[in-house]
Every structure is written in C-alpha cells, then in structure tokens.
PDB file of C-alpha atoms in Angstrom:
ATOM      1  CA  UNK A 169       0.000   0.000   0.000  1.00  0.00           C
ATOM      2  CA  UNK A 170       1.284   3.458  -0.869  1.00  0.00           C
ATOM      3  CA  UNK A 171       2.534   5.707   1.930  1.00  0.00           C
ATOM      4  CA  UNK A 172       1.583   9.021   0.342  1.00  0.00           C
ATOM      5  CA  UNK A 173      -1.918  10.423   0.031  1.00  0.00           C
ATOM      6  CA  UNK A 174      -3.149  13.379  -1.985  1.00  0.00           C
ATOM      7  CA  UNK A 175      -5.997  15.835  -1.429  1.00  0.00           C
ATOM      8  CA  UNK A 176      -7.797  17.968  -3.982  1.00  0.00           C
ATOM      9  CA  UNK A 177      -8.516  21.647  -3.357  1.00  0.00           C
ATOM     10  CA  UNK A 178     -11.874  21.077  -5.030  1.00  0.00           C
ATOM     11  CA  UNK A 179     -12.819  19.388  -1.754  1.00  0.00           C
ATOM     12  CA  UNK A 180     -10.658  20.959   0.960  1.00  0.00           C
ATOM     13  CA  UNK A 181     -11.081  24.570  -0.260  1.00  0.00           C
ATOM     14  CA  UNK A 182     -14.812  24.235  -0.797  1.00  0.00           C
ATOM     15  CA  UNK A 183     -17.069  26.414   1.388  1.00  0.00           C
ATOM     16  CA  UNK A 184     -18.992  23.347   2.573  1.00  0.00           C
ATOM     17  CA  UNK A 185     -15.802  21.704   3.782  1.00  0.00           C
ATOM     18  CA  UNK A 186     -14.625  24.890   5.476  1.00  0.00           C
ATOM     19  CA  UNK A 187     -17.974  25.062   7.286  1.00  0.00           C
ATOM     20  CA  UNK A 188     -17.177  21.780   9.053  1.00  0.00           C
ATOM     21  CA  UNK A 189     -15.755  21.933  12.553  1.00  0.00           C
ATOM     22  CA  UNK A 190     -11.965  21.926  12.725  1.00  0.00           C
ATOM     23  CA  UNK A 191     -12.009  18.505  14.383  1.00  0.00           C
ATOM     24  CA  UNK A 192     -14.253  17.119  11.619  1.00  0.00           C
ATOM     25  CA  UNK A 193     -11.813  18.460   9.018  1.00  0.00           C
ATOM     26  CA  UNK A 194      -8.929  16.861  10.910  1.00  0.00           C
ATOM     27  CA  UNK A 195     -10.844  13.575  11.094  1.00  0.00           C
ATOM     28  CA  UNK A 196     -11.329  13.628   7.308  1.00  0.00           C
ATOM     29  CA  UNK A 197      -7.582  14.060   6.804  1.00  0.00           C
ATOM     30  CA  UNK A 198      -6.684  11.268   9.236  1.00  0.00           C
ATOM     31  CA  UNK A 199      -9.220   8.890   7.675  1.00  0.00           C
ATOM     32  CA  UNK A 200      -7.728   9.640   4.279  1.00  0.00           C
ATOM     33  CA  UNK A 201      -4.177   9.039   5.515  1.00  0.00           C
ATOM     34  CA  UNK A 202      -5.221   5.652   6.957  1.00  0.00           C
ATOM     35  CA  UNK A 203      -7.142   4.575   3.846  1.00  0.00           C
ATOM     36  CA  UNK A 204      -5.962   1.859   1.461  1.00  0.00           C
ATOM     37  CA  UNK A 205      -5.245   2.406  -2.239  1.00  0.00           C
ATOM     38  CA  UNK A 206      -8.976   2.379  -3.069  1.00  0.00           C
ATOM     39  CA  UNK A 207      -9.945   4.821  -0.312  1.00  0.00           C
ATOM     40  CA  UNK A 208     -11.320   2.318   2.243  1.00  0.00           C
ATOM     41  CA  UNK A 209     -10.503   2.647   5.949  1.00  0.00           C
ATOM     42  CA  UNK A 210     -11.326   0.361   8.883  1.00  0.00           C
ATOM     43  CA  UNK A 211      -9.513   2.458  11.510  1.00  0.00           C
ATOM     44  CA  UNK A 212     -12.314   4.882  12.268  1.00  0.00           C
ATOM     45  CA  UNK A 213     -11.903   4.888  16.051  1.00  0.00           C
ATOM     46  CA  UNK A 214      -8.122   5.337  15.810  1.00  0.00           C
ATOM     47  CA  UNK A 215      -8.563   8.225  13.380  1.00  0.00           C
ATOM     48  CA  UNK A 216     -11.101   9.838  15.727  1.00  0.00           C
ATOM     49  CA  UNK A 217      -8.598   9.574  18.570  1.00  0.00           C
ATOM     50  CA  UNK A 218      -5.772  11.079  16.479  1.00  0.00           C
ATOM     51  CA  UNK A 219      -7.978  13.972  15.368  1.00  0.00           C
ATOM     52  CA  UNK A 220      -9.456  14.552  18.862  1.00  0.00           C
ATOM     53  CA  UNK A 221     -12.791  14.112  17.108  1.00  0.00           C
ATOM     54  CA  UNK A 222     -16.156  13.053  18.474  1.00  0.00           C
ATOM     55  CA  UNK A 223     -19.023  11.004  17.100  1.00  0.00           C
ATOM     56  CA  UNK A 224     -20.660  14.315  16.179  1.00  0.00           C
ATOM     57  CA  UNK A 225     -17.679  15.101  13.913  1.00  0.00           C
ATOM     58  CA  UNK A 226     -18.006  11.700  12.238  1.00  0.00           C
ATOM     59  CA  UNK A 227     -21.711  12.407  11.834  1.00  0.00           C
ATOM     60  CA  UNK A 228     -20.892  15.692  10.076  1.00  0.00           C
ATOM     61  CA  UNK A 229     -18.749  13.906   7.500  1.00  0.00           C
ATOM     62  CA  UNK A 230     -21.500  11.358   6.922  1.00  0.00           C
ATOM     63  CA  UNK A 231     -24.263  13.934   6.660  1.00  0.00           C
ATOM     64  CA  UNK A 232     -22.256  16.122   4.276  1.00  0.00           C
ATOM     65  CA  UNK A 233     -21.346  12.948   2.346  1.00  0.00           C
ATOM     66  CA  UNK A 234     -17.600  13.332   2.470  1.00  0.00           C
ATOM     67  CA  UNK A 235     -17.469   9.679   3.521  1.00  0.00           C
ATOM     68  CA  UNK A 236     -19.747   6.649   3.305  1.00  0.00           C
ATOM     69  CA  UNK A 237     -19.922   4.020   6.050  1.00  0.00           C
ATOM     70  CA  UNK A 238     -20.949   0.381   5.585  1.00  0.00           C
ATOM     71  CA  UNK A 239     -22.707  -1.979   7.992  1.00  0.00           C
ATOM     72  CA  UNK A 240     -19.395  -3.475   9.181  1.00  0.00           C
ATOM     73  CA  UNK A 241     -18.068  -0.040  10.175  1.00  0.00           C
ATOM     74  CA  UNK A 242     -15.696   0.359   7.216  1.00  0.00           C
ATOM     75  CA  UNK A 243     -15.746   3.780   5.571  1.00  0.00           C
ATOM     76  CA  UNK A 244     -14.751   4.942   2.103  1.00  0.00           C
ATOM     77  CA  UNK A 245     -13.627   8.435   1.115  1.00  0.00           C
ATOM     78  CA  UNK A 246     -16.177   9.652  -1.421  1.00  0.00           C
ATOM     79  CA  UNK A 247     -13.803  11.862  -3.438  1.00  0.00           C
ATOM     80  CA  UNK A 248     -10.836   9.485  -3.201  1.00  0.00           C
ATOM     81  CA  UNK A 249     -10.281   8.929  -6.912  1.00  0.00           C
ATOM     82  CA  UNK A 250     -10.442  12.647  -7.654  1.00  0.00           C
ATOM     83  CA  UNK A 251      -7.066  13.075  -5.923  1.00  0.00           C
ATOM     84  CA  UNK A 252      -5.373   9.667  -5.678  1.00  0.00           C
ATOM     85  CA  UNK A 253      -4.136   7.627  -8.617  1.00  0.00           C
ATOM     86  CA  UNK A 254      -1.336   5.070  -8.591  1.00  0.00           C
ATOM     87  CA  UNK A 255       0.701   3.236 -11.171  1.00  0.00           C
ATOM     88  CA  UNK A 256      -0.261  -0.401 -11.618  1.00  0.00           C
ATOM     89  CA  UNK A 257       3.022  -1.635 -10.174  1.00  0.00           C
ATOM     90  CA  UNK A 258       2.409   0.387  -6.970  1.00  0.00           C
ATOM     91  CA  UNK A 259      -1.301  -0.254  -6.586  1.00  0.00           C
ATOM     92  CA  UNK A 260      -2.615  -2.745  -3.992  1.00  0.00           C
ATOM     93  CA  UNK A 261      -6.312  -3.618  -4.422  1.00  0.00           C
ATOM     94  CA  UNK A 262      -8.542  -3.187  -1.403  1.00  0.00           C
ATOM     95  CA  UNK A 263      -9.454  -6.135   0.806  1.00  0.00           C
ATOM     96  CA  UNK A 264     -13.011  -4.836   1.026  1.00  0.00           C
ATOM     97  CA  UNK A 265     -14.239  -6.416  -2.194  1.00  0.00           C
ATOM     98  CA  UNK A 266     -17.887  -6.653  -1.196  1.00  0.00           C
ATOM     99  CA  UNK A 267     -18.011  -2.976  -0.250  1.00  0.00           C
ATOM    100  CA  UNK A 268     -16.263  -1.980  -3.476  1.00  0.00           C
ATOM    101  CA  UNK A 269     -18.826  -3.965  -5.451  1.00  0.00           C
ATOM    102  CA  UNK A 270     -21.562  -1.678  -4.124  1.00  0.00           C
ATOM    103  CA  UNK A 271     -19.920   1.437  -5.551  1.00  0.00           C
ATOM    104  CA  UNK A 272     -19.527   3.038  -8.923  1.00  0.00           C
ATOM    105  CA  UNK A 273     -17.768   6.188 -10.073  1.00  0.00           C
ATOM    106  CA  UNK A 274     -19.480   9.369 -11.203  1.00  0.00           C
ATOM    107  CA  UNK A 275     -18.230  11.398 -14.132  1.00  0.00           C
ATOM    108  CA  UNK A 276     -16.349  13.734 -11.774  1.00  0.00           C
ATOM    109  CA  UNK A 277     -14.452  10.822 -10.200  1.00  0.00           C
ATOM    110  CA  UNK A 278     -16.422  10.622  -6.946  1.00  0.00           C
ATOM    111  CA  UNK A 279     -17.735   7.353  -5.528  1.00  0.00           C
ATOM    112  CA  UNK A 280     -21.472   6.834  -5.390  1.00  0.00           C
ATOM    113  CA  UNK A 281     -23.697   3.881  -4.562  1.00  0.00           C
ATOM    114  CA  UNK A 282     -25.125   1.615  -7.237  1.00  0.00           C
ATOM    115  CA  UNK A 283     -28.515   0.114  -6.457  1.00  0.00           C
ATOM    116  CA  UNK A 284     -27.940  -2.470  -9.193  1.00  0.00           C
ATOM    117  CA  UNK A 285     -24.671  -3.597  -7.601  1.00  0.00           C
ATOM    118  CA  UNK A 286     -22.411  -2.717 -10.528  1.00  0.00           C
ATOM    119  CA  UNK A 287     -18.768  -3.394  -9.842  1.00  0.00           C
ATOM    120  CA  UNK A 288     -15.976  -0.902 -10.332  1.00  0.00           C
ATOM    121  CA  UNK A 289     -13.605  -2.506 -12.820  1.00  0.00           C
ATOM    122  CA  UNK A 290     -10.070  -1.352 -13.657  1.00  0.00           C
ATOM    123  CA  UNK A 291      -9.388  -1.846 -17.348  1.00  0.00           C
ATOM    124  CA  UNK A 292      -6.327  -1.359 -19.495  1.00  0.00           C
ATOM    125  CA  UNK A 293      -3.576  -0.903 -16.939  1.00  0.00           C
ATOM    126  CA  UNK A 294      -0.186  -1.443 -18.601  1.00  0.00           C
ATOM    127  CA  UNK A 295       2.891  -0.846 -16.459  1.00  0.00           C
ATOM    128  CA  UNK A 296       3.476   2.845 -15.782  1.00  0.00           C
ATOM    129  CA  UNK A 297      -0.064   4.052 -16.411  1.00  0.00           C
ATOM    130  CA  UNK A 298      -2.420   5.387 -13.786  1.00  0.00           C
ATOM    131  CA  UNK A 299      -5.422   3.508 -12.472  1.00  0.00           C
ATOM    132  CA  UNK A 300      -8.501   4.309 -14.524  1.00  0.00           C
ATOM    133  CA  UNK A 301     -11.801   2.935 -13.248  1.00  0.00           C
ATOM    134  CA  UNK A 302     -14.960   2.341 -15.253  1.00  0.00           C
ATOM    135  CA  UNK A 303     -18.364   0.991 -14.326  1.00  0.00           C
ATOM    136  CA  UNK A 304     -21.838   0.391 -15.649  1.00  0.00           C
ATOM    137  CA  UNK A 305     -24.019   3.405 -16.538  1.00  0.00           C
ATOM    138  CA  UNK A 306     -25.118   5.363 -13.515  1.00  0.00           C
ATOM    139  CA  UNK A 307     -28.589   5.130 -12.122  1.00  0.00           C
ATOM    140  CA  UNK A 308     -30.280   7.345  -9.584  1.00  0.00           C
ATOM    141  CA  UNK A 309     -29.560   6.537  -5.968  1.00  0.00           C
ATOM    142  CA  UNK A 310     -32.378   5.083  -3.968  1.00  0.00           C
ATOM    143  CA  UNK A 311     -32.403   4.459  -0.264  1.00  0.00           C
ATOM    144  CA  UNK A 312     -29.099   2.903   0.746  1.00  0.00           C
ATOM    145  CA  UNK A 313     -28.068   1.890   4.246  1.00  0.00           C
ATOM    146  CA  UNK A 314     -24.619   3.124   5.243  1.00  0.00           C
ATOM    147  CA  UNK A 315     -23.475   1.820   8.597  1.00  0.00           C
ATOM    148  CA  UNK A 316     -26.099   2.993  11.063  1.00  0.00           C
ATOM    149  CA  UNK A 317     -27.135   5.924   8.885  1.00  0.00           C
ATOM    150  CA  UNK A 318     -29.509   5.789   5.925  1.00  0.00           C
ATOM    151  CA  UNK A 319     -29.205   8.005   2.846  1.00  0.00           C
ATOM    152  CA  UNK A 320     -32.450   9.074   1.240  1.00  0.00           C
ATOM    153  CA  UNK A 321     -31.622  11.062  -1.892  1.00  0.00           C
ATOM    154  CA  UNK A 322     -29.501  13.972  -0.627  1.00  0.00           C
ATOM    155  CA  UNK A 323     -30.439  13.764   3.055  1.00  0.00           C
ATOM    156  CA  UNK A 324     -29.369  11.387   5.815  1.00  0.00           C
ATOM    157  CA  UNK A 325     -31.767  10.103   8.428  1.00  0.00           C
ATOM    158  CA  UNK A 326     -31.269   7.825  11.373  1.00  0.00           C
ATOM    159  CA  UNK A 327     -31.876   4.148  10.704  1.00  0.00           C
ATOM    160  CA  UNK A 328     -34.922   3.053  12.663  1.00  0.00           C
ATOM    161  CA  UNK A 329     -33.055   0.021  13.979  1.00  0.00           C
ATOM    162  CA  UNK A 330     -30.167   2.051  15.427  1.00  0.00           C
ATOM    163  CA  UNK A 331     -30.367   5.386  17.208  1.00  0.00           C
ATOM    164  CA  UNK A 332     -26.688   6.014  17.714  1.00  0.00           C
ATOM    165  CA  UNK A 333     -23.858   5.574  15.211  1.00  0.00           C
ATOM    166  CA  UNK A 334     -21.476   5.136  18.110  1.00  0.00           C
ATOM    167  CA  UNK A 335     -22.917   1.655  18.679  1.00  0.00           C
ATOM    168  CA  UNK A 336     -21.481   0.426  15.403  1.00  0.00           C
ATOM    169  CA  UNK A 337     -18.060   1.758  16.366  1.00  0.00           C
ATOM    170  CA  UNK A 338     -18.017   0.399  19.901  1.00  0.00           C
ATOM    171  CA  UNK A 339     -18.645  -3.161  18.671  1.00  0.00           C
ATOM    172  CA  UNK A 340     -15.272  -3.176  16.961  1.00  0.00           C
ATOM    173  CA  UNK A 341     -12.052  -3.730  18.865  1.00  0.00           C
ATOM    174  CA  UNK A 342     -10.164  -0.465  18.820  1.00  0.00           C
ATOM    175  CA  UNK A 343      -6.520  -0.506  17.749  1.00  0.00           C
ATOM    176  CA  UNK A 344      -4.500   2.224  19.461  1.00  0.00           C
ATOM    177  CA  UNK A 345      -0.990   1.572  18.142  1.00  0.00           C
ATOM    178  CA  UNK A 346      -1.399   0.084  14.641  1.00  0.00           C
ATOM    179  CA  UNK A 347       2.287   0.577  13.781  1.00  0.00           C
ATOM    180  CA  UNK A 348       3.719  -1.325  16.761  1.00  0.00           C
ATOM    181  CA  UNK A 349       2.309  -4.771  17.525  1.00  0.00           C
ATOM    182  CA  UNK A 350       4.176  -5.177  20.839  1.00  0.00           C
ATOM    183  CA  UNK A 351       3.079  -1.779  22.146  1.00  0.00           C
ATOM    184  CA  UNK A 352      -0.499  -2.423  21.039  1.00  0.00           C
ATOM    185  CA  UNK A 353      -0.499  -5.789  22.827  1.00  0.00           C
ATOM    186  CA  UNK A 354       0.939  -4.268  26.008  1.00  0.00           C
ATOM    187  CA  UNK A 355      -1.622  -1.452  26.015  1.00  0.00           C
ATOM    188  CA  UNK A 356      -4.519  -3.856  25.437  1.00  0.00           C
ATOM    189  CA  UNK A 357      -3.254  -6.000  28.320  1.00  0.00           C
ATOM    190  CA  UNK A 358      -3.102  -2.895  30.523  1.00  0.00           C
ATOM    191  CA  UNK A 359      -6.705  -1.986  29.632  1.00  0.00           C
ATOM    192  CA  UNK A 360      -7.788  -5.562  30.389  1.00  0.00           C
ATOM    193  CA  UNK A 361      -6.028  -5.452  33.756  1.00  0.00           C
ATOM    194  CA  UNK A 362      -7.791  -2.181  34.602  1.00  0.00           C
ATOM    195  CA  UNK A 363     -11.126  -3.873  33.931  1.00  0.00           C
ATOM    196  CA  UNK A 364     -10.231  -6.862  36.086  1.00  0.00           C
ATOM    197  CA  UNK A 365      -9.359  -4.658  39.062  1.00  0.00           C
ATOM    198  CA  UNK A 366     -12.664  -2.856  38.466  1.00  0.00           C
ATOM    199  CA  UNK A 367     -10.972   0.419  37.521  1.00  0.00           C
ATOM    200  CA  UNK A 368     -11.641   0.550  33.783  1.00  0.00           C
ATOM    201  CA  UNK A 369     -10.800   3.557  31.661  1.00  0.00           C
ATOM    202  CA  UNK A 370     -14.313   4.687  30.817  1.00  0.00           C
ATOM    203  CA  UNK A 371     -13.949   7.943  28.898  1.00  0.00           C
ATOM    204  CA  UNK A 372     -12.120   9.111  25.785  1.00  0.00           C
ATOM    205  CA  UNK A 373     -10.507  11.884  27.807  1.00  0.00           C
ATOM    206  CA  UNK A 374      -9.088   9.412  30.348  1.00  0.00           C
ATOM    207  CA  UNK A 375      -7.821   7.225  27.517  1.00  0.00           C
ATOM    208  CA  UNK A 376      -6.206  10.248  25.918  1.00  0.00           C
ATOM    209  CA  UNK A 377      -4.495  11.170  29.197  1.00  0.00           C
ATOM    210  CA  UNK A 378      -3.195   7.625  29.622  1.00  0.00           C
ATOM    211  CA  UNK A 379      -1.652   7.571  26.142  1.00  0.00           C
ATOM    212  CA  UNK A 380      -0.143  11.015  26.707  1.00  0.00           C
ATOM    213  CA  UNK A 381       1.349   9.779  29.984  1.00  0.00           C
ATOM    214  CA  UNK A 382       2.913   6.796  28.205  1.00  0.00           C
ATOM    215  CA  UNK A 383       4.362   9.108  25.558  1.00  0.00           C
ATOM    216  CA  UNK A 384       5.732  11.487  28.196  1.00  0.00           C
ATOM    217  CA  UNK A 385       7.283   8.820  30.415  1.00  0.00           C
ATOM    218  CA  UNK A 386       8.798   6.854  27.535  1.00  0.00           C
ATOM    219  CA  UNK A 387       9.919   9.964  25.614  1.00  0.00           C
ATOM    220  CA  UNK A 388       8.809   8.315  22.387  1.00  0.00           C
ATOM    221  CA  UNK A 389      10.732   5.070  23.013  1.00  0.00           C
ATOM    222  CA  UNK A 390       8.234   2.300  22.238  1.00  0.00           C
ATOM    223  CA  UNK A 391      10.320  -0.394  23.931  1.00  0.00           C
ATOM    224  CA  UNK A 392      10.380   1.674  27.118  1.00  0.00           C
ATOM    225  CA  UNK A 393       6.635   2.281  26.786  1.00  0.00           C
ATOM    226  CA  UNK A 394       6.064  -1.490  26.688  1.00  0.00           C
ATOM    227  CA  UNK A 395       8.122  -1.921  29.881  1.00  0.00           C
ATOM    228  CA  UNK A 396       6.150   0.833  31.629  1.00  0.00           C
ATOM    229  CA  UNK A 397       2.866  -0.842  30.715  1.00  0.00           C
ATOM    230  CA  UNK A 398       4.139  -4.291  31.712  1.00  0.00           C
ATOM    231  CA  UNK A 399       5.279  -2.876  35.049  1.00  0.00           C
ATOM    232  CA  UNK A 400       1.768  -1.682  35.861  1.00  0.00           C
ATOM    233  CA  UNK A 401       0.209  -4.947  34.644  1.00  0.00           C
ATOM    234  CA  UNK A 402       2.630  -7.116  36.650  1.00  0.00           C
ATOM    235  CA  UNK A 403       1.862  -5.206  39.856  1.00  0.00           C
ATOM    236  CA  UNK A 404      -1.826  -4.571  39.057  1.00  0.00           C
ATOM    237  CA  UNK A 405      -1.161  -0.874  39.409  1.00  0.00           C
ATOM    238  CA  UNK A 406      -3.924   1.468  38.417  1.00  0.00           C
ATOM    239  CA  UNK A 407      -1.460   4.196  37.473  1.00  0.00           C
ATOM    240  CA  UNK A 408       1.467   4.458  35.079  1.00  0.00           C
ATOM    241  CA  UNK A 409       4.940   5.110  36.506  1.00  0.00           C
ATOM    242  CA  UNK A 410       8.384   5.873  35.142  1.00  0.00           C
ATOM    243  CA  UNK A 411      10.889   3.036  35.343  1.00  0.00           C
ATOM    244  CA  UNK A 412      13.606   3.616  37.952  1.00  0.00           C
ATOM    245  CA  UNK A 413      15.873   0.785  38.950  1.00  0.00           C
ATOM    246  CA  UNK A 414      16.593   0.148  42.599  1.00  0.00           C
ATOM    247  CA  UNK A 415      13.994   2.642  43.792  1.00  0.00           C
ATOM    248  CA  UNK A 416      10.581   1.917  45.306  1.00  0.00           C
ATOM    249  CA  UNK A 417       7.938   2.489  42.671  1.00  0.00           C
ATOM    250  CA  UNK A 418       5.833   4.338  45.205  1.00  0.00           C
ATOM    251  CA  UNK A 419       8.369   7.147  45.157  1.00  0.00           C
ATOM    252  CA  UNK A 420       8.616   7.374  41.393  1.00  0.00           C
ATOM    253  CA  UNK A 421       7.892  10.688  39.809  1.00  0.00           C
ATOM    254  CA  UNK A 422       5.801  10.955  36.718  1.00  0.00           C
ATOM    255  CA  UNK A 423       2.886   9.003  38.121  1.00  0.00           C
ATOM    256  CA  UNK A 424      -0.667   9.913  37.337  1.00  0.00           C
ATOM    257  CA  UNK A 425      -3.488   9.680  39.857  1.00  0.00           C
ATOM    258  CA  UNK A 426      -6.311   7.578  38.446  1.00  0.00           C
ATOM    259  CA  UNK A 427      -8.551   7.679  41.520  1.00  0.00           C
ATOM    260  CA  UNK A 428     -11.068   9.895  39.821  1.00  0.00           C
ATOM    261  CA  UNK A 429     -10.839   8.422  36.338  1.00  0.00           C
TER     262      UNK A 429
END
C-alpha cells in the first residue's frame, strides 16, 4: 500500500468543507491518511482519537457525504479517486471487495452507490499508467443503508433500527498503536487489567491522558513504553509510573493519579 496520500482543493477549499468543525476536518484528513489504495478505511476509532474528534464530527462527515460508512463499520472516502491515482506496479487492491462492489464512479471521479450492484472494474492498466476505473451506466440513488445511517436522496436520516452511530463503532475492537504490535499488545493488556481490578478507563478523555502519559514517560521510546505498561500490569497498578531501577515504585515521579478516572 502506498505511503503518500493526496488531497484535492476542489474538496478541501470548498465552502462546505470549510464550514465543518476543525475537528471534523482533521478527522477527514486522518481517515484519508489511513485509507488503502482504493480509499477504504477500517480504523475509524483510531482516526477519531488522532484527530481529537467526536461522534458528532463523524456524523458531520457522513451527513455532508464526504465519507460513506458500511454496515461493518468500514468507511470509504467519497472523493478518493479525484485526488489519488497510482501506477499499476504500486497499486494494492482493497481487501473490502464486497463494499467496493456496491460502488460506482461518477463522471467527476467521486464514488457513489449503485442500487444495481455494478462493480468498479479497472481496465487497461499497462505498467506505468495510472489507475482508470470504469463501471456500468449510472442510475439514480435510492435508499441505501450506510453503517447505522440511511441516505435518502440527498439527506441522511437515522436508521430506525439504530439510534446512535457510536454503537457500530463500539462493537469493533479499537486498535490504538497500529504501527507497533508489541506496544499495542501491552496497552490492550493494561486496559484488560484495569477492567479486572474494576478500575476501567471509561472515557475518551481518560484514555487520551493515559496515552499522553505513556508518551511522556517513555519519551517516544516504544520499547520503554512497553516496559512501563508491563510494570503496571505485573503489579496490578492502576497508574502508570516511570521506570527507575533500585527505587521503590511508590516514590517514582511521573505518576498519574487515576482515583477519579
């Protein structure tokens, strides 16, 4: 998968985009950076955390149709192909084949839903050329369910079966450190331990403070961060403490008081 992502000013300089909250704009950028080569992203919760965004910000992007969300929680960037094109030898097809099959491409390059299930097909891609996608003739969009939100023509209404889009997100296991498997495993073990001692981290703000504490104590060293987390897990400590050899942990500086978390 390519490491670079592009954005078009036709989207980011548009008045409608500028009317979004700053956190919703940041969420759009983080979702785009985490997307695969076809614009699909299954790291919604992680992107929300990185952007300091809320469910309301995600809702803005859905309502303004900058993204579409499927029943399994995966999202796709609507205007992806307007800005991102890769050579065949650098292009990695998406793993979300079923979701891709539900989309087609409008004349301006934006994704839209196909109620006849036409599949986006890449044709004529010799080495060195850019990906060009074609699909069956476009039809008008009917009522299509996207995640826990339903699109009816140009408006979005709540699905009668689900009242809160956050429910679809909470069912998925959140990945906090996608680039470091050991750190992710250590953090998940720490969260599990907190639940077992009946002191779970219950709010996004508390989670954010915990991750900031890890970053501050480890000074960006992931191996040290793993040791800090393991230290708390081994001792069933509610807090996070700096590692100091030959000193009682109770006297360590850099601890955070979790009594009120």
